[in-house]
XYZ file of C-alpha atoms in Angstrom:
278
model
C 10.568 -75.787 -52.699
C 12.599 -76.919 -49.691
C 16.144 -75.710 -49.531
C 19.332 -77.587 -48.656
C 19.743 -79.254 -45.262
C 20.214 -76.783 -42.457
C 22.607 -78.974 -40.449
C 24.556 -81.693 -42.262
C 25.997 -82.837 -38.930
C 22.547 -83.789 -37.622
C 21.848 -85.668 -40.843
C 25.146 -87.575 -40.812
C 25.218 -88.531 -37.114
C 21.548 -88.809 -36.146
C 19.729 -89.186 -39.437
C 17.709 -86.035 -38.829
C 17.167 -83.851 -41.860
C 16.247 -80.221 -41.325
C 15.476 -78.232 -44.438
C 14.629 -74.544 -44.718
C 11.525 -73.627 -46.713
C 11.729 -69.863 -47.478
C 8.202 -69.763 -48.855
C 6.729 -71.350 -45.725
C 8.713 -69.008 -43.479
C 7.558 -65.970 -45.450
C 3.957 -67.187 -45.305
C 4.157 -67.735 -41.544
C 5.675 -64.306 -40.986
C 2.985 -62.694 -43.078
C 0.223 -64.551 -41.223
C 1.553 -63.634 -37.798
C 2.946 -60.199 -38.604
C 0.536 -58.403 -36.264
C 1.321 -60.752 -33.361
C 5.053 -60.362 -33.899
C 4.746 -56.587 -34.100
C 2.770 -56.342 -30.853
C 5.712 -56.875 -28.441
C 7.931 -54.478 -30.352
C 5.140 -51.891 -30.409
C 4.610 -52.316 -26.663
C 8.332 -51.912 -26.053
C 8.558 -48.770 -28.194
C 5.455 -47.289 -26.581
C 6.681 -47.830 -23.019
C 10.178 -46.678 -23.894
C 8.719 -43.472 -25.325
C 6.534 -43.001 -22.234
C 9.559 -43.489 -19.973
C 11.588 -40.924 -21.893
C 8.688 -38.455 -21.780
C 8.247 -39.038 -18.028
C 11.934 -38.402 -17.372
C 11.878 -35.220 -19.448
C 8.712 -33.987 -17.715
C 10.184 -34.756 -14.295
C 13.310 -32.763 -15.161
C 11.241 -29.847 -16.479
C 8.988 -29.879 -13.398
C 12.027 -29.920 -11.129
C 13.457 -26.869 -12.868
C 10.090 -25.091 -12.679
C 9.761 -25.817 -8.954
C 13.278 -24.503 -8.299
C 12.623 -21.322 -10.279
C 9.242 -20.730 -8.604
C 10.765 -21.333 -5.185
C 13.511 -18.815 -5.899
C 11.056 -16.106 -6.975
C 8.756 -16.890 -4.054
C 11.585 -16.535 -1.539
C 12.821 -13.369 -3.232
C 9.393 -11.694 -3.141
C 8.310 -13.157 0.216
C 8.372 -9.836 2.083
C 6.499 -7.956 -0.656
C 3.815 -10.650 -0.883
C 3.399 -10.655 2.897
C 3.101 -6.868 3.074
C 0.483 -6.752 0.309
C -1.498 -9.576 1.866
C -1.411 -7.854 5.250
C -2.576 -4.567 3.711
C -5.941 -6.079 2.705
C -6.638 -7.420 6.207
C -8.754 -5.110 8.395
C -6.551 -3.312 10.962
C -8.486 -4.735 13.924
C -7.514 -8.281 12.848
C -3.933 -7.709 11.764
C -2.298 -8.443 15.114
C -4.088 -11.776 15.391
C -3.284 -12.724 11.790
C 0.388 -11.822 12.286
C 0.524 -13.899 15.458
C -0.937 -16.917 13.667
C 1.386 -16.482 10.676
C 4.459 -16.232 12.916
C 3.414 -19.312 14.882
C 2.885 -21.360 11.721
C 6.163 -20.137 10.240
C 8.054 -21.039 13.408
C 6.461 -24.497 13.543
C 7.250 -25.317 9.906
C 10.802 -23.978 10.214
C 11.362 -26.125 13.284
C 10.010 -29.174 11.482
C 12.251 -28.642 8.437
C 15.343 -28.138 10.613
C 14.499 -31.250 12.595
C 13.906 -33.320 9.472
C 17.191 -32.142 7.935
C 18.970 -33.174 11.139
C 17.330 -36.600 10.931
C 18.420 -36.982 7.292
C 22.033 -36.153 8.177
C 22.045 -38.626 11.072
C 20.473 -41.367 8.954
C 22.946 -40.708 6.130
C 25.836 -41.204 8.562
C 24.300 -44.376 10.021
C 23.554 -45.905 6.613
C 27.018 -45.022 5.286
C 28.776 -46.585 8.280
C 26.570 -49.694 8.341
C 26.849 -50.427 4.611
C 30.596 -49.850 4.669
C 31.030 -52.204 7.632
C 29.211 -55.084 5.905
C 31.373 -54.619 2.809
C 28.939 -53.176 0.274
C 30.849 -51.688 -2.651
C 30.183 -47.940 -2.652
C 28.376 -48.271 0.672
C 29.320 -44.768 1.830
C 27.824 -43.105 -1.256
C 24.732 -45.313 -1.148
C 24.286 -44.539 2.556
C 24.516 -40.788 2.006
C 21.973 -40.932 -0.838
C 19.676 -43.078 1.302
C 19.831 -40.664 4.215
C 19.204 -37.585 2.090
C 16.262 -39.271 0.336
C 14.870 -40.170 3.753
C 13.108 -36.767 3.798
C 10.379 -38.368 1.635
C 8.813 -41.438 3.291
C 9.819 -44.767 1.714
C 11.947 -43.052 -0.959
C 15.155 -43.408 1.034
C 14.393 -47.017 1.927
C 13.549 -47.978 -1.665
C 16.560 -46.141 -3.104
C 19.097 -47.481 -0.622
C 17.840 -51.061 -0.689
C 17.772 -51.195 -4.499
C 21.256 -49.721 -4.897
C 22.687 -51.912 -2.146
C 21.264 -55.132 -3.601
C 22.488 -54.110 -7.060
C 25.976 -53.493 -5.699
C 25.963 -56.814 -3.841
C 24.725 -58.615 -6.948
C 27.480 -57.146 -9.133
C 30.105 -58.068 -6.529
C 28.541 -61.267 -5.221
C 30.367 -62.687 -2.200
C 27.780 -65.070 -0.822
C 24.278 -64.966 0.678
C 25.555 -63.624 3.992
C 26.063 -60.153 2.554
C 22.523 -60.092 1.167
C 21.176 -61.041 4.594
C 23.300 -58.290 6.156
C 21.915 -55.698 3.718
C 18.344 -56.774 4.488
C 19.132 -56.554 8.201
C 20.480 -52.996 7.856
C 17.397 -51.825 5.968
C 15.140 -53.486 8.528
C 16.879 -52.182 11.658
C 17.700 -48.570 10.728
C 14.197 -47.565 9.521
C 12.800 -49.061 12.733
C 15.341 -47.074 14.764
C 14.435 -43.932 12.841
C 10.687 -44.239 13.284
C 10.768 -45.187 16.977
C 13.672 -43.155 18.364
C 15.484 -40.711 16.071
C 12.560 -38.882 14.426
C 10.382 -38.716 17.585
C 13.297 -37.376 19.630
C 14.937 -34.969 17.135
C 11.828 -33.611 15.402
C 9.920 -33.657 18.694
C 12.559 -31.525 20.409
C 12.630 -29.058 17.504
C 8.877 -28.648 17.237
C 8.030 -29.073 20.909
C 6.016 -32.234 20.241
C 6.149 -35.086 22.701
C 7.753 -38.240 21.191
C 4.515 -40.082 21.921
C 2.593 -37.477 19.912
C 5.107 -37.784 17.057
C 4.667 -41.564 16.835
C 0.872 -41.308 17.052
C 0.829 -38.600 14.358
C 2.936 -40.779 12.037
C 0.695 -43.803 12.608
C -2.485 -41.798 12.022
C -1.058 -40.113 8.924
C 0.071 -43.428 7.449
C -3.318 -44.995 8.149
C -5.282 -42.110 6.626
C -3.218 -41.226 3.544
C -0.289 -43.642 3.230
C 3.075 -42.111 2.230
C 1.518 -38.674 1.744
C 0.060 -38.883 5.235
C 3.501 -39.757 6.627
C 4.977 -36.746 4.858
C 2.321 -34.327 6.138
C 1.718 -35.793 9.606
C 4.488 -34.037 11.533
C 4.219 -30.558 9.956
C 0.456 -30.707 10.482
C 0.909 -31.720 14.121
C 3.487 -28.948 14.640
C 1.189 -26.306 13.141
C -1.788 -27.518 15.194
C 0.339 -27.364 18.346
C 1.389 -23.771 17.576
C -2.221 -22.725 16.934
C -3.366 -24.491 20.099
C -0.776 -22.576 22.135
C -2.053 -19.280 20.697
C -5.618 -20.231 21.511
C -4.662 -21.205 25.067
C -2.903 -17.859 25.618
C -5.993 -16.033 24.407
C -8.250 -18.275 26.468
C -6.306 -17.650 29.672
C -6.745 -13.897 29.174
C -10.459 -14.154 28.423
C -13.225 -13.024 30.785
C -14.612 -16.565 30.789
C -11.344 -17.954 32.244
C -10.574 -15.085 34.620
C -14.118 -14.485 35.793
C -16.403 -11.468 35.588
C -14.622 -9.333 38.203
C -11.029 -10.407 37.480
C -10.307 -7.585 35.085
C -11.957 -4.807 37.095
C -9.706 -2.162 38.647
C -10.174 -0.610 42.129
C -11.532 2.599 40.631
C -13.836 0.917 38.175
C -16.699 0.546 40.677
C -16.711 4.279 41.483
C -16.548 5.138 37.815
C -19.448 2.840 37.075
C -21.630 4.154 39.940
C -24.591 6.432 39.087
C -23.920 10.164 39.371
C -26.217 10.532 42.376
C -24.251 7.939 44.359
C -20.809 9.403 43.658
C -19.115 11.401 46.371
C -19.900 15.103 45.984
C -17.238 17.695 46.659
C -17.851 19.868 49.778
C -19.678 23.127 49.153
C -18.751 26.392 50.727
């Protein structure tokens, strides 16, 4: 049975009668219960997955920090034990390679940290000048996240647009934000990173740019992240190889390493000068 009119105003002014039928509504809900439950189930499932992902990310971060601490603390002991199993005749070469790789990676990390600090300052100043609310904080976060390719750009652009949207002052500010996040990454990739990281690692700026382009083409963001440390390590190993090559008999020639007395020592006994006899 239909219930009373839902809206007497519609009935009085427009002659439209709307009546609620509880039985029909219950029947419709029962017939479409599975369809109605699907969106809520999807929402609950994805919400649960998001919570689990956040918890796992936090746990993994803690594990990485703890493992890094223990690795740094036991670095010398691990190195000594690893060196003890290397045959003595190879130890000098292995130590030379390990020191070269360590120096190259240290130089890369120092250079990248310098780049992050410079980019943080540039982003903070630029966002503050165009009037973004909290621009200094957003700029610092953007610069620090710049260590991972695209993470700094995505973080800074999202936070800046959110801040501009919450404090909307016209489309000009949005255009200014887009201009900042178009100009500064271009400046970083073409001038700051090639110059700073190149000077630290000894890589030519041209080599830095080529390494970044090749890494991005081969493996995307991961290739960008690994391109410069890989190039720095390869350069260090190449320098070691060149030093060894320049000291080799092939480079110096067959007689380059012979001493003045080596010919007499190598002569047959019959041809050597005999001492005078009494």
